[in-house]
XYZ file of N, CA and C in Angstrom:
267
model
N 0.893 -1.047 -0.103
C 0.073 -0.230 0.075
C 0.952 1.245 -0.384
N 0.848 2.084 -0.880
C 1.278 3.438 -1.288
C 0.685 4.514 -0.268
N 0.918 4.982 0.897
C 0.793 6.021 1.368
C 0.367 7.767 0.741
N 0.966 7.646 -0.055
C 1.165 9.006 -0.802
C 0.601 9.269 -2.066
N -0.236 8.470 -2.764
C -0.772 8.886 -3.980
C -1.725 10.322 -4.178
N -1.625 10.435 -5.055
C -2.493 11.708 -5.475
C -3.883 11.777 -6.149
N -4.601 12.424 -5.456
C -5.815 12.466 -6.193
C -6.607 13.542 -6.947
N -7.072 13.526 -7.905
C -7.558 14.534 -8.278
C -9.149 14.910 -8.740
N -9.683 16.137 -8.603
C -10.943 16.004 -9.135
C -10.961 17.168 -10.845
N -11.624 16.501 -11.321
C -11.899 17.411 -12.484
C -13.158 17.320 -12.794
N -13.129 18.180 -14.065
C -14.876 18.352 -14.582
C -14.690 17.888 -16.199
N -15.895 17.648 -16.604
C -15.902 17.282 -18.369
C -15.403 18.889 -19.049
N -14.500 18.035 -19.823
C -14.230 19.059 -21.091
C -14.721 18.477 -22.683
N -15.700 18.957 -22.957
C -16.290 18.141 -24.579
C -15.189 18.228 -25.947
N -14.549 19.131 -25.693
C -13.752 19.403 -26.782
C -12.410 18.957 -26.768
N -12.393 17.578 -25.753
C -11.466 16.569 -26.103
C -11.207 15.702 -26.525
N -10.253 14.968 -27.726
C -10.362 13.800 -27.975
C -9.594 12.897 -28.070
N -9.472 11.740 -28.385
C -8.358 10.304 -28.005
C -7.866 10.244 -26.414
N -7.583 8.669 -26.707
C -7.377 8.177 -25.519
C -6.048 8.526 -24.381
N -6.079 9.351 -23.390
C -4.935 9.882 -22.691
C -4.195 8.369 -22.026
N -3.140 8.521 -21.484
C -2.480 7.673 -20.758
C -2.776 7.623 -19.500
N -3.518 8.425 -18.899
C -3.629 9.065 -17.800
C -5.428 7.961 -17.113
N -5.670 7.901 -16.047
C -6.661 7.550 -15.693
C -7.268 8.087 -14.147
N -8.082 7.858 -13.439
C -8.407 8.723 -12.737
C -9.465 7.327 -11.767
N -8.896 6.855 -10.642
C -9.410 5.616 -10.434
C -10.215 5.731 -8.826
N -11.636 5.500 -8.512
C -12.488 5.028 -9.717
C -12.792 5.776 -10.870
N -12.621 6.965 -10.797
C -13.087 7.842 -11.929
C -14.398 8.081 -11.918
N -15.416 8.827 -13.003
C -14.522 9.232 -14.096
C -13.993 10.514 -14.108
N -14.535 11.245 -12.873
C -14.218 12.856 -12.640
C -12.841 12.919 -11.256
N -13.148 11.958 -10.474
C -12.058 12.341 -9.457
C -11.319 10.684 -9.251
N -10.332 11.003 -8.465
C -9.821 9.335 -8.090
C -8.247 9.788 -7.701
N -7.530 8.525 -7.394
C -6.336 8.315 -7.489
C -5.660 8.586 -9.139
N -4.704 9.136 -9.240
C -4.418 9.696 -10.720
C -3.187 8.291 -10.722
N -3.412 7.419 -12.116
C -2.882 6.468 -12.345
C -2.287 6.879 -13.609
N -0.817 5.936 -14.672
C -0.324 6.328 -15.305
C -0.276 5.364 -16.023
N 0.155 5.235 -17.541
C -0.061 3.452 -18.375
C 1.601 3.623 -19.075
N 2.401 3.033 -18.280
C 3.420 3.162 -18.956
C 3.976 1.504 -19.364
N 4.106 1.951 -21.092
C 4.104 0.058 -21.435
C 3.107 -0.608 -21.258
N 2.020 -0.272 -21.316
C 1.020 -1.089 -20.868
C 0.628 -1.276 -19.683
N 1.529 -0.867 -19.172
C 1.123 -1.068 -17.036
C 0.843 0.113 -16.298
N -0.236 0.015 -15.887
C -0.911 1.270 -14.886
C -0.002 1.126 -13.700
N 0.719 2.305 -13.265
C 1.021 2.708 -12.038
C 0.371 4.068 -11.438
N 0.669 4.110 -10.176
C 0.385 5.343 -9.458
C 1.397 6.728 -9.533
N 0.621 7.494 -9.288
C 1.466 8.977 -9.036
C 1.729 9.236 -7.659
N 2.834 9.436 -7.137
C 3.158 9.866 -5.898
C 2.557 11.296 -5.582
N 2.261 11.464 -4.620
C 1.712 13.207 -4.272
C 2.612 13.984 -3.882
N 3.902 13.683 -3.464
C 5.085 14.503 -3.529
C 5.078 15.454 -4.235
N 5.282 16.758 -4.121
C 5.431 17.972 -4.382
C 3.872 17.599 -5.460
N 3.495 17.336 -5.911
C 1.953 17.444 -6.914
C 0.809 18.549 -6.696
N 0.706 19.573 -7.392
C 0.148 20.999 -6.750
C -0.889 21.219 -7.656
N -1.848 22.211 -7.818
C -2.437 22.527 -8.905
C -2.162 22.688 -10.130
N -0.754 23.459 -10.584
C -0.408 22.981 -11.806
C -0.499 21.991 -12.351
N 0.140 20.961 -11.827
C 0.160 19.870 -12.282
C -1.207 18.771 -12.651
N -1.906 19.060 -11.264
C -3.523 18.800 -11.950
C -4.431 19.375 -13.101
N -3.835 20.511 -13.271
C -4.185 21.412 -14.321
C -3.576 20.258 -15.535
N -2.532 19.906 -15.648
C -1.574 19.549 -16.289
C -2.719 17.917 -17.077
N -2.710 17.231 -15.767
C -3.207 16.181 -16.045
C -4.990 16.281 -16.593
N -5.364 16.783 -15.730
C -6.778 17.065 -16.162
C -7.103 17.326 -17.692
N -5.938 18.405 -18.209
C -5.818 18.722 -19.522
C -6.122 17.121 -20.388
N -4.835 16.360 -19.802
C -4.304 15.091 -20.521
C -5.947 14.073 -20.945
N -6.507 14.334 -19.469
C -7.375 13.707 -19.467
C -9.134 13.988 -20.181
N -8.803 15.554 -20.957
C -9.749 15.959 -21.780
C -10.642 16.787 -20.347
N -10.022 16.796 -19.180
C -11.175 17.893 -18.360
C -10.584 18.926 -17.529
N -11.576 19.668 -16.811
C -11.105 20.708 -16.252
C -10.560 21.108 -14.398
N -9.314 21.295 -14.446
C -9.543 20.606 -12.916
C -9.845 21.396 -11.861
N -10.174 21.089 -10.771
C -11.122 21.193 -9.611
C -10.415 21.269 -8.453
N -9.839 20.179 -8.274
C -8.723 20.383 -6.713
C -8.006 19.066 -6.907
N -6.813 19.247 -5.751
C -5.848 17.903 -5.728
C -5.457 17.855 -4.440
N -5.425 16.442 -4.116
C -5.413 16.089 -2.530
C -4.805 14.594 -2.585
N -4.243 14.583 -1.411
C -3.452 12.876 -1.308
C -4.746 11.792 -1.230
N -4.693 11.250 -1.719
C -5.784 9.978 -2.474
C -5.135 8.909 -1.083
N -6.350 8.304 -0.230
C -6.129 7.079 0.428
C -7.192 6.317 0.364
N -7.463 5.201 0.036
C -8.308 4.448 -0.134
C -8.024 2.878 0.298
N -6.794 2.833 0.832
C -6.458 1.372 1.198
C -6.378 0.569 -0.216
N -6.760 0.875 -1.253
C -6.526 -0.254 -2.587
C -5.163 -0.109 -3.524
N -4.520 0.995 -2.946
C -3.254 1.104 -3.997
C -2.294 0.328 -3.719
N -1.160 0.213 -4.156
C -0.178 -1.056 -3.890
C 0.860 -1.180 -5.166
N 0.031 -0.366 -6.217
C 0.591 -0.533 -7.464
C 1.885 -0.228 -7.619
N 2.464 -0.286 -8.746
C 4.129 0.364 -9.213
C 3.640 1.821 -8.904
N 5.127 2.784 -8.468
C 4.655 4.391 -8.351
C 5.097 4.499 -9.624
N 4.797 5.183 -10.491
C 5.669 5.318 -12.218
C 6.231 6.703 -11.950
N 5.580 7.554 -11.135
C 6.591 9.049 -11.486
C 6.160 9.337 -9.704
N 7.062 10.379 -9.452
C 7.331 11.133 -8.104
C 7.922 12.557 -7.936
N 7.498 13.291 -6.817
C 7.990 14.522 -6.877
C 7.844 15.108 -8.805
N 6.732 15.422 -9.158
C 6.359 15.513 -10.564
C 6.274 17.190 -10.212
N 6.383 18.122 -11.051
C 6.976 19.115 -11.502
C 6.415 19.577 -12.670
N 5.105 19.836 -13.177
C 4.653 20.080 -14.529
C 4.959 21.610 -14.772
N 5.233 22.837 -16.243
C 5.274 23.684 -16.367
C 4.555 24.143 -17.304
N 3.168 23.504 -17.758
C 2.186 23.666 -18.220
C 1.826 22.941 -19.520
């Protein structure tokens, strides 16, 4: 179990097209942020993850960002693909 997963809340953006390499679990608009890397889903650590990072993640999901929070539900435990994320836009 990874205790520092990041959670994101987004809202729909109907102008987006194409499958993103990200997902929200349980979704569809909020949950633990996961990343697909070579066909395997893994988690994103919440260390240093802020609203700018949430904006980028939500935009990749075709959504608008609402909030970011530490995500703890006890179902994590997958590999952590990203930590100390610092998106620039």
